[in-house]
mmCIF file of C-alpha atoms and ligand atoms in Angstrom:
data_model
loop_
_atom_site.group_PDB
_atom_site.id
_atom_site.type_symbol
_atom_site.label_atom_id
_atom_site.label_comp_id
_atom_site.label_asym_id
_atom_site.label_seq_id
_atom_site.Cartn_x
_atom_site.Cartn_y
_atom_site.Cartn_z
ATOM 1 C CA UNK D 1 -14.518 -17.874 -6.795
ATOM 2 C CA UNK D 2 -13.581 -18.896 -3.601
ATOM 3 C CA UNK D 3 -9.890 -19.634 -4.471
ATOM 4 C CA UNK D 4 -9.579 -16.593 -6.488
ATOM 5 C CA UNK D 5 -10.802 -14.378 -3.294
ATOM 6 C CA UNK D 6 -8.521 -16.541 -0.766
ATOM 7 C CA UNK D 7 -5.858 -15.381 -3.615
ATOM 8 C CA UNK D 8 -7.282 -11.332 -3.138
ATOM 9 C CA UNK D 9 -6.779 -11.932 0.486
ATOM 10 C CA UNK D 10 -3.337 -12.832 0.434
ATOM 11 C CA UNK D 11 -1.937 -10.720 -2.281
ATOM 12 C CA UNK D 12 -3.205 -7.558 -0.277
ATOM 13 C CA UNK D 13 -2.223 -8.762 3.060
ATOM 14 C CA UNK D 14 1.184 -9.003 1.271
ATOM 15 C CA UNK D 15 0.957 -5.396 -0.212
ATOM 16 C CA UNK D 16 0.032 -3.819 2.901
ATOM 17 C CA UNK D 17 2.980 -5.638 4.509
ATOM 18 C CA UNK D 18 5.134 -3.128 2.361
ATOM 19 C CA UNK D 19 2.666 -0.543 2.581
ATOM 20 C CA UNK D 20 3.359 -0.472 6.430
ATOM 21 C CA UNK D 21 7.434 -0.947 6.277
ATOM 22 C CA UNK D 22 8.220 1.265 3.284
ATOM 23 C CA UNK D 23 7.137 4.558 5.103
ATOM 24 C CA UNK D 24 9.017 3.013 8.275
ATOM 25 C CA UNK D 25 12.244 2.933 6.513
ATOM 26 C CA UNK D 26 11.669 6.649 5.227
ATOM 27 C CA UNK D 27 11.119 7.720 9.163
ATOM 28 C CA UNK D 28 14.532 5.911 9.795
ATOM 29 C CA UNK D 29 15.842 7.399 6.964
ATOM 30 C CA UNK D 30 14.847 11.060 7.904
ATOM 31 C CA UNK D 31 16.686 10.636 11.388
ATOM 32 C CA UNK D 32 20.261 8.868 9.355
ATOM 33 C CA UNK D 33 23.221 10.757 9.654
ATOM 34 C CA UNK D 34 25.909 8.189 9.126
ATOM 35 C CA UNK D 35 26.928 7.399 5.112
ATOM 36 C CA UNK D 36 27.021 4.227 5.795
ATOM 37 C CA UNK D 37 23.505 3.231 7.607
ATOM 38 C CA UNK D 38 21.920 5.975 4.667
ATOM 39 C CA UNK D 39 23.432 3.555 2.073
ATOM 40 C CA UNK D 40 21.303 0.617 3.745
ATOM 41 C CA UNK D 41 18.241 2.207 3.757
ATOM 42 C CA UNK D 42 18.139 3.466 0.182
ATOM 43 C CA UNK D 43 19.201 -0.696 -0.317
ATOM 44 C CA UNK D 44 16.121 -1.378 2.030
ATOM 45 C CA UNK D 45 14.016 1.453 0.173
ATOM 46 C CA UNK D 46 14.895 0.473 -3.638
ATOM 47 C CA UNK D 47 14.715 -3.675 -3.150
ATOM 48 C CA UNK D 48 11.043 -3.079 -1.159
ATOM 49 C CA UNK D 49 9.710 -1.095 -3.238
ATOM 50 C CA UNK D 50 10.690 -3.356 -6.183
ATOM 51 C CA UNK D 51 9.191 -6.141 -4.540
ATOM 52 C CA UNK D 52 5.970 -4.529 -3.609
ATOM 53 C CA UNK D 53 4.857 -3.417 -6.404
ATOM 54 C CA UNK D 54 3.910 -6.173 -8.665
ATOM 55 C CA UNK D 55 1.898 -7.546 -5.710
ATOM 56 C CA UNK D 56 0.121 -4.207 -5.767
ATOM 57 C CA UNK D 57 -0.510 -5.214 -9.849
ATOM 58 C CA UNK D 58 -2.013 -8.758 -8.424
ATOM 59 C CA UNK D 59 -4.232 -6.927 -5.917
ATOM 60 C CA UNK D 60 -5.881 -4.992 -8.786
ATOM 61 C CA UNK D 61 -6.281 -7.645 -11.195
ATOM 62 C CA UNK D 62 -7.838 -10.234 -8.702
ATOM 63 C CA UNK D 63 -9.896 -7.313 -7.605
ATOM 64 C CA UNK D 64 -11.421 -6.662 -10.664
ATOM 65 C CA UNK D 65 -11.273 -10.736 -11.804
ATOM 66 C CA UNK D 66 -13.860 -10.310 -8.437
ATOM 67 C CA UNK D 67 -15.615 -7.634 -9.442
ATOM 68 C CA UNK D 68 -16.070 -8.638 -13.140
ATOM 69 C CA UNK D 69 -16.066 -11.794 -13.134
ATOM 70 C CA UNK D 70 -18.807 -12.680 -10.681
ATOM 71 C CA UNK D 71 -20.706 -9.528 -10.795
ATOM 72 C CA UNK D 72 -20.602 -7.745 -8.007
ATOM 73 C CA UNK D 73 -21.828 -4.440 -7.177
ATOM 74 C CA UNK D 74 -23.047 -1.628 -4.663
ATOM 75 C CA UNK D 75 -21.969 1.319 -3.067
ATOM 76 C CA UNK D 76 -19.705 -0.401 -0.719
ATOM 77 C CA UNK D 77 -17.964 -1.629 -3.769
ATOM 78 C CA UNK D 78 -17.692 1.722 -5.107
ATOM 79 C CA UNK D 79 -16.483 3.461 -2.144
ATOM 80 C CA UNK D 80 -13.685 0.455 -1.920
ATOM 81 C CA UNK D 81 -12.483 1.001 -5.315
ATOM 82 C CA UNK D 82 -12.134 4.723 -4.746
ATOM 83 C CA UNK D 83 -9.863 4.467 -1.302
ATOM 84 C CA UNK D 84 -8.100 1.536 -3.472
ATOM 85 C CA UNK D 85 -7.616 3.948 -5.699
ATOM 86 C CA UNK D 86 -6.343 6.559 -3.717
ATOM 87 C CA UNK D 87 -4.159 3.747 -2.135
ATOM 88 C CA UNK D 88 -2.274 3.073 -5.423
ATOM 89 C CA UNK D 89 -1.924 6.812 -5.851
ATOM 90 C CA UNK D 90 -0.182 6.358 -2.333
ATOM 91 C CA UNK D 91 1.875 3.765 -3.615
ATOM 92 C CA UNK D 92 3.298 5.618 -6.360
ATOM 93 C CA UNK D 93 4.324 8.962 -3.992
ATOM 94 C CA UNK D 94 6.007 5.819 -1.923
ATOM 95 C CA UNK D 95 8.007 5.302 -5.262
ATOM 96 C CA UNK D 96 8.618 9.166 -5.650
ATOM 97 C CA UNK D 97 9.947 9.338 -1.965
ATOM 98 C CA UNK D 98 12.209 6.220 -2.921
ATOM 99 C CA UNK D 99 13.922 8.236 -5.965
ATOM 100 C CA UNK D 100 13.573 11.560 -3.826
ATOM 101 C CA UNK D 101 15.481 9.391 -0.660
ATOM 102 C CA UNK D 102 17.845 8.186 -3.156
ATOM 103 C CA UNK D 103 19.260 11.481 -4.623
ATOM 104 C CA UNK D 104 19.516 12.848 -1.240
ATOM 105 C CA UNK D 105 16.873 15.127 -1.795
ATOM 106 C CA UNK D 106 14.063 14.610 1.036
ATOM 107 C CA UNK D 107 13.615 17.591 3.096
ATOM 108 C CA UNK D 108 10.487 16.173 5.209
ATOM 109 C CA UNK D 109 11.303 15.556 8.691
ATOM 110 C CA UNK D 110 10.666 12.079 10.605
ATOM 111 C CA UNK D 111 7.830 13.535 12.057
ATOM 112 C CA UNK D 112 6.093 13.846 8.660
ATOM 113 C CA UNK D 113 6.753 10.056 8.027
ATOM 114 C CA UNK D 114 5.181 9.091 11.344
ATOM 115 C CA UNK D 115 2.138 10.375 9.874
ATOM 116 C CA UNK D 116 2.402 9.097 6.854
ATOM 117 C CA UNK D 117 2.467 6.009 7.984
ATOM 118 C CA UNK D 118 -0.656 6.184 9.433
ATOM 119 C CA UNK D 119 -2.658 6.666 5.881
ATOM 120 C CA UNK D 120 -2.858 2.863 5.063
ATOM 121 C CA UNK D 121 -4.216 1.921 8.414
ATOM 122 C CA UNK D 122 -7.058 4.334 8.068
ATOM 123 C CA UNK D 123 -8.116 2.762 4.720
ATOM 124 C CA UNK D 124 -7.222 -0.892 5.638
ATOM 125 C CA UNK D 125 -10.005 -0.453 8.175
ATOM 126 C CA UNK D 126 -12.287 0.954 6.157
ATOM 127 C CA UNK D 127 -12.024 -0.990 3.216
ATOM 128 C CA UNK D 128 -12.216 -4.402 5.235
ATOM 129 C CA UNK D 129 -15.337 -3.201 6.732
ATOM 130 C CA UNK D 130 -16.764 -2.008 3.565
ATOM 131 C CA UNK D 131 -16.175 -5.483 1.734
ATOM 132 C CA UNK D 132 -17.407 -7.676 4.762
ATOM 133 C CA UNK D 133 -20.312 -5.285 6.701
ATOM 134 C CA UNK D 134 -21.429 -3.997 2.929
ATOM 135 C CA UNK D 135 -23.114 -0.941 5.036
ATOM 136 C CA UNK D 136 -24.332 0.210 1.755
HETATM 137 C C1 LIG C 201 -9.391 -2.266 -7.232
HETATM 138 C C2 LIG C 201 -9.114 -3.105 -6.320
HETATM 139 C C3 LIG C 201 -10.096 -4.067 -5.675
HETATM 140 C C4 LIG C 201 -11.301 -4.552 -6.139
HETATM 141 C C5 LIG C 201 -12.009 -4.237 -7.454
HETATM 142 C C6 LIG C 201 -11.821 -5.486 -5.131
HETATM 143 C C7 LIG C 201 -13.010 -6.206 -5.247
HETATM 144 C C8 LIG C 201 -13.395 -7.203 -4.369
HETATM 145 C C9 LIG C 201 -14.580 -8.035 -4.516
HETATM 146 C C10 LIG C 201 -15.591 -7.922 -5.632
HETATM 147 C C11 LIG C 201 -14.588 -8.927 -3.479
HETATM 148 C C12 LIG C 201 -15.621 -10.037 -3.171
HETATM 149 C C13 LIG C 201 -16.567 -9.533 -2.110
HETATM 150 C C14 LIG C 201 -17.407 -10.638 -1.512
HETATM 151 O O1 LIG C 201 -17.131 -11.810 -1.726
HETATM 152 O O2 LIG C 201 -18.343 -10.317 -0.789
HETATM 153 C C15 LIG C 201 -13.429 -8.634 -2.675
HETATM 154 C C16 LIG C 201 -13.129 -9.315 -1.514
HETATM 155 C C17 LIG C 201 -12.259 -8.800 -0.592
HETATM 156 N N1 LIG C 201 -11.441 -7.701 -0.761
HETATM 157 FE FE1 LIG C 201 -11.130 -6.669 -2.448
HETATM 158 N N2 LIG C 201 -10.940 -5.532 -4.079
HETATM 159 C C18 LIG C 201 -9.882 -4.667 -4.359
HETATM 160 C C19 LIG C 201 -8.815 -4.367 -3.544
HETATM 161 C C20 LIG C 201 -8.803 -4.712 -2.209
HETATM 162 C C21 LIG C 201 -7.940 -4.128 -1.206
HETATM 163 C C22 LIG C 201 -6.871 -3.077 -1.475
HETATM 164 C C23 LIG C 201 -8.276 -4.705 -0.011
HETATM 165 C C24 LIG C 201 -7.695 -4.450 1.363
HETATM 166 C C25 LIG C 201 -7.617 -3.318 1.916
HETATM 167 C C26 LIG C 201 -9.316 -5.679 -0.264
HETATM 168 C C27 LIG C 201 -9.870 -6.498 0.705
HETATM 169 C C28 LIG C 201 -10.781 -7.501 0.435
HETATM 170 C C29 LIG C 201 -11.206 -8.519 1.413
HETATM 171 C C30 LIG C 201 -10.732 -8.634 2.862
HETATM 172 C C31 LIG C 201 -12.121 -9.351 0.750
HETATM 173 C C32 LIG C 201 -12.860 -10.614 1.312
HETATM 174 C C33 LIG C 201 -14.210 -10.183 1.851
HETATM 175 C C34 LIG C 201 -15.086 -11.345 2.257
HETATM 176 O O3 LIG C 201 -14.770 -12.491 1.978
HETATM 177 O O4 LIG C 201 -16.112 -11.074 2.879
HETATM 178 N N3 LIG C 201 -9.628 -5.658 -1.606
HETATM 179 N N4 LIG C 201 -12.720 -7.584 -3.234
#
């Protein structure tokens, strides 16, 4: 089990590496004017987001290899999987914005993806203290 969580561990620290920069590039991207810098970005956008989100499909299934597989359980558990949840619901507006970014079509400021950006930090903390305090 050990491996297999050492695995967990790195496979989210890896997602949450593009959770972070994806919604970076969009605030750089709200603020472009020049063609060619906007071209880079939707690059930078397309090729992260590609990248990303099979780790994000290795997050869930070690999570649930975890959860399953060495049965655990508890309201701390509970509460994880339903930020985690929300998190991959997250993830997939990131993929919207990407296609949105692409077509030209964001209207959303660079204020907006300051913001944003902040929504994975809030559950990073919470979810790492659920799974090592176990408050409940
Ligand atoms: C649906 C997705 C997920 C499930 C079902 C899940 C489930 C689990 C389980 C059962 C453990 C073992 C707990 C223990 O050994 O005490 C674990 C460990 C861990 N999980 Fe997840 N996890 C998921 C996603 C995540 C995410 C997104 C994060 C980060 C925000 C995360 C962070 C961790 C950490 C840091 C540990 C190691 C805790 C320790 O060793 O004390 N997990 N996970």
């Amino acid at each position: 089990m050990l491996w297999l969580k050492a695995f967990h561990i790195v496979v989210v620290i890896s997602w949450f590496a593009g959770l972070f920069y994806l919604p970076r590039i969009f605030v750089n991207h709200a603020m472009a004017t020049e063609s060619a810098e906007i071209a880079r970005l939707k690059l930078m956008e397309h090729k992260l987001y590609r990248f990303v989100t099979p780790i994000s499909w290795m997050v869930l299934a070690s999570g649930l290899w975890l959860w399953f597989g060495f049965g655990f359980s508890g309201g701390w558990l509970y509460t994880k999987v339903a930020l985690v949840l929300f998190l991959f619901a997250y993830h997939g507006y990131c993929g919207k914005l990407v296609k949105m970014f692409a077509a030209d079509l964001n209207t959303r400021s660079h204020i907006f993806y300051r913001w944003f950006n902040e929504i994975p930090v809030l559950i990073l903390i919470a979810v790492v203290i659920l799974v090592t305090v176990k408050p409940f």
